[in-house]
Coordinates of C-alpha atoms in Angstrom, one line a residue:
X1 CA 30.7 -49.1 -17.5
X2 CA 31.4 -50.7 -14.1
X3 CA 34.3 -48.9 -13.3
X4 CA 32.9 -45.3 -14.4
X5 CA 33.5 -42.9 -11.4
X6 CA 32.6 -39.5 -13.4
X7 CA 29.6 -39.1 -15.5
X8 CA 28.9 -35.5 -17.5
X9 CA 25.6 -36.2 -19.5
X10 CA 24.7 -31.8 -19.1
X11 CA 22.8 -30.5 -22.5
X12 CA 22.1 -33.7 -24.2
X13 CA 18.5 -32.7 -24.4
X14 CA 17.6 -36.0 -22.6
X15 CA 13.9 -36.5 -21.6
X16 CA 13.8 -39.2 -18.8
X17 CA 15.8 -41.5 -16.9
X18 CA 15.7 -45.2 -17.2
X19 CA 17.6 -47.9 -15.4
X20 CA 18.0 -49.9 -18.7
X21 CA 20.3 -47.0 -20.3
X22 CA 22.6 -46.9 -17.3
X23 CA 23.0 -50.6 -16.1
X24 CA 25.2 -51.3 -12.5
X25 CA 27.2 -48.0 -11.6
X26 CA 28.0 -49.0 -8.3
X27 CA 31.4 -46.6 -8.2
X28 CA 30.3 -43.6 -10.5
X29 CA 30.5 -40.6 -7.6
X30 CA 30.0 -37.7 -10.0
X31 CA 26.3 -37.3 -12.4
X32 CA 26.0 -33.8 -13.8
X33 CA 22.4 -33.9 -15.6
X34 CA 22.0 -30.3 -16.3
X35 CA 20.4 -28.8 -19.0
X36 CA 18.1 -31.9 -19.3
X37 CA 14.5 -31.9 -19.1
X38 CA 14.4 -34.6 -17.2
X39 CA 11.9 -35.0 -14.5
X40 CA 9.7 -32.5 -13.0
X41 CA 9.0 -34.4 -9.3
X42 CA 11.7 -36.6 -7.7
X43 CA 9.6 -39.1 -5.6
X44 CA 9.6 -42.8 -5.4
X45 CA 10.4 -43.6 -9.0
X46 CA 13.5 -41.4 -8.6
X47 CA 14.9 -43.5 -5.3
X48 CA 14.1 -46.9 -7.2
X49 CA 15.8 -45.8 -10.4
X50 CA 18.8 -44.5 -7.9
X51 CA 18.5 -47.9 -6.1
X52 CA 18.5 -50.1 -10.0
X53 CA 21.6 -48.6 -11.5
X54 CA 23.5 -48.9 -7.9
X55 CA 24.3 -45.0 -7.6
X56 CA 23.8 -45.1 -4.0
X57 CA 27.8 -43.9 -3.8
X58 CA 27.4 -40.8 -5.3
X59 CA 29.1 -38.4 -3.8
X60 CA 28.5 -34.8 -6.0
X61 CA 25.1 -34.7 -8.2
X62 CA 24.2 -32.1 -10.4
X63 CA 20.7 -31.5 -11.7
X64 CA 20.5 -27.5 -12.6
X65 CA 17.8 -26.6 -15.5
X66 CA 16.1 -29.4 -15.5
X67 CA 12.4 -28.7 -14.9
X68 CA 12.6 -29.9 -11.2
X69 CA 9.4 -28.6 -9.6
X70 CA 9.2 -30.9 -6.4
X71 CA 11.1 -32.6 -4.1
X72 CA 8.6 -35.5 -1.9
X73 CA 10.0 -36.9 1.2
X74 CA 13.1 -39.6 1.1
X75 CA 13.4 -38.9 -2.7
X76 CA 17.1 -38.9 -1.9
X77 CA 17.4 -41.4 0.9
X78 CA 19.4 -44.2 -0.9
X79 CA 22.1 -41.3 -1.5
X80 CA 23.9 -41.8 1.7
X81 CA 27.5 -41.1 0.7
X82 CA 26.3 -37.8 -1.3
X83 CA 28.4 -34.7 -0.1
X84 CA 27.2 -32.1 -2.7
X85 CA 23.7 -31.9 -4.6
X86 CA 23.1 -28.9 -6.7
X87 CA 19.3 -28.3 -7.9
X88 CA 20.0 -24.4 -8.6
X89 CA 18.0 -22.7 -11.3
X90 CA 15.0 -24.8 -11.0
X91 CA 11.3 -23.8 -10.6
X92 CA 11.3 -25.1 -6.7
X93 CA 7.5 -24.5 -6.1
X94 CA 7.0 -27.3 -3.8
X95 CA 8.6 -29.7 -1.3
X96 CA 7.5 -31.9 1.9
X97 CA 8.5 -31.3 5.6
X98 CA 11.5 -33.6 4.7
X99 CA 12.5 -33.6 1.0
X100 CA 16.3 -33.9 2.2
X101 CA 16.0 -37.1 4.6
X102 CA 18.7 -39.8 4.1
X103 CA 21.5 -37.6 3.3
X104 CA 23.7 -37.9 6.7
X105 CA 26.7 -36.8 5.1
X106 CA 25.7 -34.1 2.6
X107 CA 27.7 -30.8 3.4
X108 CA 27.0 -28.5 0.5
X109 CA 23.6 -27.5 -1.2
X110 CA 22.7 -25.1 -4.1
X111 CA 19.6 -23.8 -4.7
X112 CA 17.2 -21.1 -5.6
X113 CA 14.4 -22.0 -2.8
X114 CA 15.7 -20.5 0.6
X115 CA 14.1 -22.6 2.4
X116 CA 15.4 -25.1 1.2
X117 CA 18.3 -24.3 4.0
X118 CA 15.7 -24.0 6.3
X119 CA 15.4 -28.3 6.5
X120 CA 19.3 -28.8 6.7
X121 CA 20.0 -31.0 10.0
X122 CA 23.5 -30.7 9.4
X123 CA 26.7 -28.7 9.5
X124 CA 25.7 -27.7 5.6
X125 CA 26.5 -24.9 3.8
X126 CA 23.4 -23.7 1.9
X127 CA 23.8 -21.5 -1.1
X128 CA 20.5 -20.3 -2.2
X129 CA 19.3 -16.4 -2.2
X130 CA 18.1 -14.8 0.9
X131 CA 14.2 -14.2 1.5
X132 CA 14.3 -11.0 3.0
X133 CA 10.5 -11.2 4.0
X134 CA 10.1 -14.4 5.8
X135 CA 12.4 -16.7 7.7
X136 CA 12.4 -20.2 8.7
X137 CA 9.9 -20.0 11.5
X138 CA 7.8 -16.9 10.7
X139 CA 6.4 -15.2 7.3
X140 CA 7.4 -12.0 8.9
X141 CA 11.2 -12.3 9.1
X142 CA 11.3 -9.2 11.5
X143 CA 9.6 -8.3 14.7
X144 CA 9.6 -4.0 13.2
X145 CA 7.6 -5.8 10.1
X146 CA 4.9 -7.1 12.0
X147 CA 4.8 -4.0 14.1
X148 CA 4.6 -1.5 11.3
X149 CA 2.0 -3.9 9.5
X150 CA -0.5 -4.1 12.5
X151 CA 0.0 -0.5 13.3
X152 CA -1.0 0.3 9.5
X153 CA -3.5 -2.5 9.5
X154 CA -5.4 -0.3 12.7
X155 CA -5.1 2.9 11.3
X156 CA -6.5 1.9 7.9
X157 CA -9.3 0.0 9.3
X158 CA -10.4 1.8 12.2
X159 CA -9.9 5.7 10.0
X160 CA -11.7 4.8 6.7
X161 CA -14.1 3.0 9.0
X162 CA -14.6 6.2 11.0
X163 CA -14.9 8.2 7.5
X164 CA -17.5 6.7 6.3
X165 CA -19.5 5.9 9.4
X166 CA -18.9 9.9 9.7
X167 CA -20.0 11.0 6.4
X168 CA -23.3 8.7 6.1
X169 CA -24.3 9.9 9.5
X170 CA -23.5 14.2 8.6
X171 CA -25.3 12.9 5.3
X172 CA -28.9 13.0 7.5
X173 CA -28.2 16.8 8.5
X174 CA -26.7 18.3 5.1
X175 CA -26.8 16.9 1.3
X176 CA -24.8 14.9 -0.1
X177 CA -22.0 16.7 -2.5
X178 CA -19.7 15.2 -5.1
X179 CA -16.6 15.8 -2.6
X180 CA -18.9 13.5 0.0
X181 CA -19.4 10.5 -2.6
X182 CA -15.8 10.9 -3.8
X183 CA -14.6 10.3 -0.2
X184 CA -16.8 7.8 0.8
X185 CA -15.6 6.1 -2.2
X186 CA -11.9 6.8 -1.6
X187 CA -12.2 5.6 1.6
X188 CA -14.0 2.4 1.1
X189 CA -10.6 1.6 -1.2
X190 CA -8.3 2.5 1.4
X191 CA -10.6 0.2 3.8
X192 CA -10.2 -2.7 1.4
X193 CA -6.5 -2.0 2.2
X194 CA -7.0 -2.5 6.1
X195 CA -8.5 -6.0 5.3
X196 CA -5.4 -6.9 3.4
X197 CA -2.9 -6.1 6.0
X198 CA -4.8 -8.0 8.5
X199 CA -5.1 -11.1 6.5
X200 CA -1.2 -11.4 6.4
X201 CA -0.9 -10.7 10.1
X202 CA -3.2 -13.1 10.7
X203 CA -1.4 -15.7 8.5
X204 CA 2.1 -14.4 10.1
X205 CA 0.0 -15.1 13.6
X206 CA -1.5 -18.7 12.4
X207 CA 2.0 -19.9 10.7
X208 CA 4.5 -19.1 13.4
X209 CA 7.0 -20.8 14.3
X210 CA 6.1 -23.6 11.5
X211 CA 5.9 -21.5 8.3
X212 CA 9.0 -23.2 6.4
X213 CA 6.7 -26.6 5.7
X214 CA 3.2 -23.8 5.1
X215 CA 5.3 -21.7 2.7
X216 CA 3.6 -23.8 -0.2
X217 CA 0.4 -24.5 1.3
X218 CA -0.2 -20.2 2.3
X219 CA 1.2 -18.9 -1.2
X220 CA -1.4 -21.3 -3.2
X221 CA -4.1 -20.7 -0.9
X222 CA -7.7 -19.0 -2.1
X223 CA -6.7 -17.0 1.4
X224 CA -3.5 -15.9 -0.3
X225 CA -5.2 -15.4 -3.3
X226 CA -8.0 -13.3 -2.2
X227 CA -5.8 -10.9 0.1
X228 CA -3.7 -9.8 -2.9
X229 CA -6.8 -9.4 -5.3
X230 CA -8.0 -7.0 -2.7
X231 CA -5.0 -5.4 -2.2
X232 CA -4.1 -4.9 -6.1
X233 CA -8.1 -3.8 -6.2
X234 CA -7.2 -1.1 -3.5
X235 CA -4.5 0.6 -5.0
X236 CA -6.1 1.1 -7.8
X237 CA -9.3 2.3 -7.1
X238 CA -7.7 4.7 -4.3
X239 CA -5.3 6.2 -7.6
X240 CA -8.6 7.0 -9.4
X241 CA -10.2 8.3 -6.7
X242 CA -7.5 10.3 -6.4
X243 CA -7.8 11.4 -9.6
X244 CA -11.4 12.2 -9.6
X245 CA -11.2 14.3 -6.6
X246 CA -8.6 16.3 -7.9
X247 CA -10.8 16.8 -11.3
X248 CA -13.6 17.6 -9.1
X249 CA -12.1 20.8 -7.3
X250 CA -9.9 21.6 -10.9
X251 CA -13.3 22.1 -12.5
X252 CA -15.1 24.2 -9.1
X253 CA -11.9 26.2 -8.7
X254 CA -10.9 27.0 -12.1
X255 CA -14.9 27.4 -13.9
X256 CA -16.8 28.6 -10.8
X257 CA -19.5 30.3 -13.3
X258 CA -19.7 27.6 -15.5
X259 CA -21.9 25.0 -13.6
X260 CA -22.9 23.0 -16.8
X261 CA -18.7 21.9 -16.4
X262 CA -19.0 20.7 -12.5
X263 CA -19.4 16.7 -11.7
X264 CA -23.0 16.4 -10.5
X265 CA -24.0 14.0 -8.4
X266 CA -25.3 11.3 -10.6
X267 CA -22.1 11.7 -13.2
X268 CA -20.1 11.3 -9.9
X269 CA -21.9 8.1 -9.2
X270 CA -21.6 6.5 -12.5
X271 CA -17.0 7.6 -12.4
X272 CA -17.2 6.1 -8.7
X273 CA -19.2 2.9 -10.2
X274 CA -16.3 2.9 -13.4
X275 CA -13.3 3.7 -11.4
X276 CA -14.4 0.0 -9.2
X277 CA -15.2 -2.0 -12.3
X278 CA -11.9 -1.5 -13.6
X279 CA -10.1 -1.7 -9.9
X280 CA -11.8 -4.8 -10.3
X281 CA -11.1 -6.0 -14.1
X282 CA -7.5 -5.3 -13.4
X283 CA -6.9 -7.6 -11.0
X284 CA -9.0 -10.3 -11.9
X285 CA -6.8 -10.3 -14.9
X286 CA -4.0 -12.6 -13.5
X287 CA -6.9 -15.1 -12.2
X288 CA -8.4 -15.0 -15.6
X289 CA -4.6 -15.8 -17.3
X290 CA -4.5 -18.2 -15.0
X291 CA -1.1 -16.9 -14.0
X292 CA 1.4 -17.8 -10.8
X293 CA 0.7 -13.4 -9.8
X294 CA -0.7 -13.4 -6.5
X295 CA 1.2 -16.6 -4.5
X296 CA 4.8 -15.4 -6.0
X297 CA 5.4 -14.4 -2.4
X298 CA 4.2 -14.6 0.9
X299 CA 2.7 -11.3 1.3
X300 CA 0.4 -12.4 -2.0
X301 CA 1.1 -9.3 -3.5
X302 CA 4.3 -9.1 -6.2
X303 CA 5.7 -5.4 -7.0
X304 CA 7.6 -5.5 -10.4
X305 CA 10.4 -3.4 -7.9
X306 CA 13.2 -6.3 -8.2
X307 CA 15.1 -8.0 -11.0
X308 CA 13.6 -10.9 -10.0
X309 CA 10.7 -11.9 -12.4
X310 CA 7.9 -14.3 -12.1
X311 CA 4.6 -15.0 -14.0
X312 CA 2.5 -11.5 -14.6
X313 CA 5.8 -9.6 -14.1
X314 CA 5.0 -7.2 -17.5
X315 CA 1.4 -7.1 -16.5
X316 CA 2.0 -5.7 -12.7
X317 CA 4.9 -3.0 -14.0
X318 CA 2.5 -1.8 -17.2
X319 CA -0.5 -1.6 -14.2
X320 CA 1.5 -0.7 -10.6
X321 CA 5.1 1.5 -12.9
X322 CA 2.8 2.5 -16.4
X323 CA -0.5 3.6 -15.7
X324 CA 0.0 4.5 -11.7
X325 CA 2.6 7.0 -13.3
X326 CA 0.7 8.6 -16.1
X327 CA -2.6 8.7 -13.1
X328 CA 0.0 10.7 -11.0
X329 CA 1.3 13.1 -14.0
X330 CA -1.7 14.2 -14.5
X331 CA -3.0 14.5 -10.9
X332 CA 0.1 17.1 -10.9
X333 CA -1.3 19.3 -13.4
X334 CA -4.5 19.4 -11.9
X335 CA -3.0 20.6 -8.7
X336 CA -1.2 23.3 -10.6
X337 CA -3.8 24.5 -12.5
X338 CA -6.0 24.4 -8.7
X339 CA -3.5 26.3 -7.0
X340 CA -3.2 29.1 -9.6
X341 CA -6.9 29.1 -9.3
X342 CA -6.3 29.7 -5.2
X343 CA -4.2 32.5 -5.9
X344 CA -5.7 34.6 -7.9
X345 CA -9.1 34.3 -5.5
X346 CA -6.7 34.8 -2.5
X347 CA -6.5 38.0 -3.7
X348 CA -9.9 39.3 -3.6
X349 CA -12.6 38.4 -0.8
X350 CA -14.1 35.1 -1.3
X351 CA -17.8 34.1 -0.5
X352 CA -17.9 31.8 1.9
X353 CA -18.3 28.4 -0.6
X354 CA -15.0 29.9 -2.4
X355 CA -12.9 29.3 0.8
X356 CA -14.7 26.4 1.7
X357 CA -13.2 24.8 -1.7
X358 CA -10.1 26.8 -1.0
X359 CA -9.8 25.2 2.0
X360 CA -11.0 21.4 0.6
X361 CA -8.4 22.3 -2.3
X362 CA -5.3 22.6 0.5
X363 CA -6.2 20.0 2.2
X364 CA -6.0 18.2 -0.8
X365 CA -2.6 19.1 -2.2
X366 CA -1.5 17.2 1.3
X367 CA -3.4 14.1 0.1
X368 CA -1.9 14.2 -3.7
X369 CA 1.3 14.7 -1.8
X370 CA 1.5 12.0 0.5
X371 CA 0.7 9.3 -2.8
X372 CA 3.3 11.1 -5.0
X373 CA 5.8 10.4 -1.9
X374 CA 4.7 6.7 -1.7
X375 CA 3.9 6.3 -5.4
X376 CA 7.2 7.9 -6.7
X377 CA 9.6 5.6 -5.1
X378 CA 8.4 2.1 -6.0
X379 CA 7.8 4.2 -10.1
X380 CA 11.6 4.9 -9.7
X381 CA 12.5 1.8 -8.1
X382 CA 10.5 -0.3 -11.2
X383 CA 12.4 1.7 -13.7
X384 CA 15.8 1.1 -12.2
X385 CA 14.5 -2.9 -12.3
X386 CA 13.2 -2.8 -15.8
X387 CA 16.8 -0.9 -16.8
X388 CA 18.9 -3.9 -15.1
X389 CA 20.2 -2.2 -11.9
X390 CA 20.7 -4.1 -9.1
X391 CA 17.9 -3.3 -6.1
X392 CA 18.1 -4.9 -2.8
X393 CA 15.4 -7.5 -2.4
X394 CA 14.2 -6.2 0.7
X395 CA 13.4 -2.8 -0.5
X396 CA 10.1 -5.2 -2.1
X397 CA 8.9 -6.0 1.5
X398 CA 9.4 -2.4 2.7
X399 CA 7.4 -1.2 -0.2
X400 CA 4.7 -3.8 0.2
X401 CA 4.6 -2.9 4.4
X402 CA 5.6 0.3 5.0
X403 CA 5.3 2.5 1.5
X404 CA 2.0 0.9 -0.1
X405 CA -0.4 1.0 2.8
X406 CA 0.9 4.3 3.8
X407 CA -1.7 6.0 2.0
X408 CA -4.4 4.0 3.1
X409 CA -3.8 4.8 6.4
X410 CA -3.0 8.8 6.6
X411 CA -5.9 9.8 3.9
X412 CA -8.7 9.2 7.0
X413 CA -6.5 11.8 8.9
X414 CA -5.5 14.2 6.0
X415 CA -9.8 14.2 4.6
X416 CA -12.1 14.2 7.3
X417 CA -9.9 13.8 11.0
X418 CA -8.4 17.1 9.5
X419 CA -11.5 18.8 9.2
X420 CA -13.2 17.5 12.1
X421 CA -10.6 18.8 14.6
X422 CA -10.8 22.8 12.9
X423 CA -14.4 22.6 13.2
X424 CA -13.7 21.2 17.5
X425 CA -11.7 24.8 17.6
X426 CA -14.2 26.8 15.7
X427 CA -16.8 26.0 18.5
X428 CA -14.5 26.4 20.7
X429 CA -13.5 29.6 20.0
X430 CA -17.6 30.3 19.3
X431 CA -18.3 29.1 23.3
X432 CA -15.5 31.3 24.5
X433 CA -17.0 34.2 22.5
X434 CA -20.3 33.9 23.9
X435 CA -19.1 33.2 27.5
X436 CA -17.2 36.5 27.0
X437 CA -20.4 38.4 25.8
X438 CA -22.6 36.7 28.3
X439 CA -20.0 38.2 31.3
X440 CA -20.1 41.5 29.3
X441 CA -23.9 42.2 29.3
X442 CA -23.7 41.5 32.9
X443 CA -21.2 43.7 33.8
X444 CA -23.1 46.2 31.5
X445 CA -25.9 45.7 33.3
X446 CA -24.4 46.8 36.5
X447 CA -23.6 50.3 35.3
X448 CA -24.8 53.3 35.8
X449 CA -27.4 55.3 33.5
X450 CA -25.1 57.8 33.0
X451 CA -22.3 55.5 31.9
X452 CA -24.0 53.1 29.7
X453 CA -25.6 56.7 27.9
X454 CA -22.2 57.3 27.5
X455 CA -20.9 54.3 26.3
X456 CA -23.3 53.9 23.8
X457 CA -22.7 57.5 22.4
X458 CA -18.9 56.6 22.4
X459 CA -19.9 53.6 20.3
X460 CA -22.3 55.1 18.1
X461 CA -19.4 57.4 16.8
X462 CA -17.0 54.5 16.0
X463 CA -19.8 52.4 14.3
X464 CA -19.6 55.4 12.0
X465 CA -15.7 55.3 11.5
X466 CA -15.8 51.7 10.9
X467 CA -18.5 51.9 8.3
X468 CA -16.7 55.0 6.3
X469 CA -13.6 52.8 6.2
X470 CA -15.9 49.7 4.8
X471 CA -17.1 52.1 2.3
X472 CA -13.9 53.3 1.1
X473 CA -12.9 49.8 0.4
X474 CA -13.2 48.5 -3.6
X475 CA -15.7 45.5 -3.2
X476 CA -17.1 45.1 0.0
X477 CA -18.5 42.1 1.3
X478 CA -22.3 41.9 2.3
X479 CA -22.3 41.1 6.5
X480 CA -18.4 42.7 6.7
X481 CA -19.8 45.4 7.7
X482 CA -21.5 44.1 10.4
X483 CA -19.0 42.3 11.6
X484 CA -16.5 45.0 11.8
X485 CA -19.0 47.4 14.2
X486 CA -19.7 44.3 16.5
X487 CA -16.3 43.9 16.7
X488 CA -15.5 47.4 17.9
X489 CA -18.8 47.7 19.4
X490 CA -17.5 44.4 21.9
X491 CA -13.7 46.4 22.0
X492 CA -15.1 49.2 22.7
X493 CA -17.2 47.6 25.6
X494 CA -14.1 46.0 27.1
X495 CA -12.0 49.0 27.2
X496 CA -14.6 50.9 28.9
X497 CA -15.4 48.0 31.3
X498 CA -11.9 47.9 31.9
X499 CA -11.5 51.9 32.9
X500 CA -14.4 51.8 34.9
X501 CA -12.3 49.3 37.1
X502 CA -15.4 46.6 36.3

């Protein structure tokens, strides 16, 4: 076969290449191999059996579905003439800094790898899918990526750090409750969140400018691996924290007589110690399958959001679409069944531990709302993947940067910062009270006998009206009373201060 230019040997379930078969085909310029499984690597033994049968001239070479894995350095050197190679729908895992070297006149290149395109010296024209998350030079493709990733990677760390430094130290002064544990907990997930986000900035940081020839060594790293386990851990902790706050205030709010029903402290301890073990089981289970789950991209975590599918794709969609889902349904009910609870106490006048959990029970409904935001879109987004419609692959890096961590780093602000800055204008109103009854004694003082007689007649008789109107009232409140005469005991005080030109 001497004179052979064009050579179709696609689907022949071939499983190797050897120079024997082929003999001298110093003019063949067109080898289609697809559909073989051929060879998994194309090093060395590729350019000599290249260089034995004399298909240095080749000039088109075809070698889709064939198992290809790796590409080493100079594989294709010999192949000077080649204008078009074609490796499309291969594995592409792994390549050297110049898997492409040698081929001087090459001018069009199909694959799946994208950066692939990234080690063209030439005026080529790549065809291969676009990585919407990381570019030639950088992991991060774009500059608002690594912003929003550094600004959540702060909030996260330094809030949940602040939380918990917060509760353990307000933890010396009063008891410990089962809200307390719960968000300690909750926010030593959301913490575990923070760490994750730094570790890709600091790889984005460590890799730039060079990450094209890293992409292989990052993504297989225990680095890489790590940061996604704590990530997937995270998520899912945080979800049943979640949930187990929202049980804890459905069971306050809804049986407030029925304390044999209310999470104690040791049963909240033993749900905090379950809801980590399985955080924890969960995503040790791709390391345990031994699967290709956490390096399938370069932010070490893989959402089941895309068509695209890789190795754990059913296990992270039952896990991040399936059970974050039914977590979130029945968070929902509970918040129903809470707020009818507020309402019907709204009506009447609470104790003061009622509207504490009334209050802890808004605050929450902003929490649940903020992860049925972030949680709803990537449920909706994995549907519409799982169904076959087509989803933009960058909608996976803004849901791993931007909708994921989101949580993580308002739940600080929404739990405790929240409280903490009501309590700043409690004593601040407090301080401006006693300022005002401080500068009100004194001007008391100052008073004649006759006036202050008077004024304290005139107040007498309104302590009575005020205490008539208490009583008329269907269930007073024990100190209301009280209350209301100081209050029109200091009114009355000011209006008299004020007409005796004081």
């Amino acid at each position: 076969m001497p004179q052979l230019r064009i050579l179709d040997l696609s689907f022949n379930d071939l499983t190797g290449l050897s120079s024997w078969m082929f003999g001298k085909l110093s003019r063949l310029t067109h080898l289609n191999l697809s559909g073989n499984s051929l060879i998994q690597t194309l090093d060395s033994g590729f350019t000599q059996f290249l260089t034995e049968t004399a298909l240095t001239n080749l000039q088109e070479l075809v070698m889709t579905n064939t198992g290809l894995q790796e590409i080493m350095d100079n594989a294709l050197s010999v192949l000077t003439q080649l204008i078009s190679l074609d490796i499309s729908r291969n594995p592409m895992v792994k390549f050297d800094k110049n898997p492409l070297g040698g081929l001087v006149r090459l001018r069009e290149l199909h694959a799946d790898n994208p950066r692939l395109c990234c080690l063209i010296v030439h005026d080529t024209e790549c065809y291969a899918p676009v990585d919407e998350l990381s570019s030639c030079s950088d992991l991060l493709r774009r500059d608002v990526s690594r912003v929003c990733l550094w600004a959540f990677s702060v909030l996260a760390l330094v809030g949940n750090a602040g939380v918990i430094a917060y509760r353990v130290a307000s933890s010396k002064r009063t008891p410990w409750s089962t809200f307390h544990v719960l968000v300690v907990n909750l926010s030593a997930a959301d913490l575990l969140m923070g760490v994750y986000m730094t570790m890709i900035g600091a790889a984005d940081a460590r890799f730039r400018g060079d990450y094209v020839t890293r992409d292989n060594e990052w993504r297989h790293s225990n680095t890489c691996i790590a940061a996604g386990f704590l990530a997937f851990v995270s998520s899912e902790v945080s979800a049943f924290m979640i949930s187990l706050i929202t049980l804890d205030r459905f069971l306050r709010l809804c049986f407030p007589f029925k304390a044999q029903v209310h999470m104690g402290l040791r049963s909240c301890t033993v749900l905090c110690s379950v809801a980590w073990l399985c955080g924890v089981c969960l995503a040790a289970v791709p390391l345990i399958a031994q699967l290709q789950f956490y390096g399938v991209t370069g932010i070490c975590l893989p959402l089941p959001i895309t068509r695209h599918s890789f190795s754990g794709h059913s296990y992270a969609f039952s896990v991040f679409i399936g059970m974050n889902f039914a977590l979130f349904v029945l968070i929902g009910a509970g918040q129903v069944a809470i707020y009818r609870a507020i309402r019907a106490t709204s009506k009447a006048a609470g104790s003061k531990r009622q509207n504490r959990d009334t209050t802890i029970a808004r605050r929450l409904f902003l929490v649940v709302l903020t992860d049925f935001c972030c949680w709803f879109p990537i449920g909706v987004m994995g549907l519409m993947a799982f169904l076959g419609i087509p989803i933009p692959g960058e909608v996976n890096v803004w849901a791993a940067i931007l909708v994921l961590p989101f949580n993580s780093a308002l739940n600080p602000f929404l739990y405790t910062l929240n409280g903490l800055c009501q309590k700043w204008e409690e004593n601040k109103v407090e301080k401006k009270t006693q300022k005002i009854l401080a500068n009100l004694e004194a001007e008391i003082s100052k008073l004649p006998p006759r006036s202050v007689e008077a004024l304290v007649m005139s107040c007498h008789r309104s302590n009575k009206v005020n205490a008539q109107k208490l009583h008329s009232l269907d269930r007073p409140e024990q100190g209301t009373a009280s209350t209301a005469v100081s209050q029109g005991t200091a009114k009355l005080f000011i209006q008299q201060d004020t007409s005796s030109g004081h």
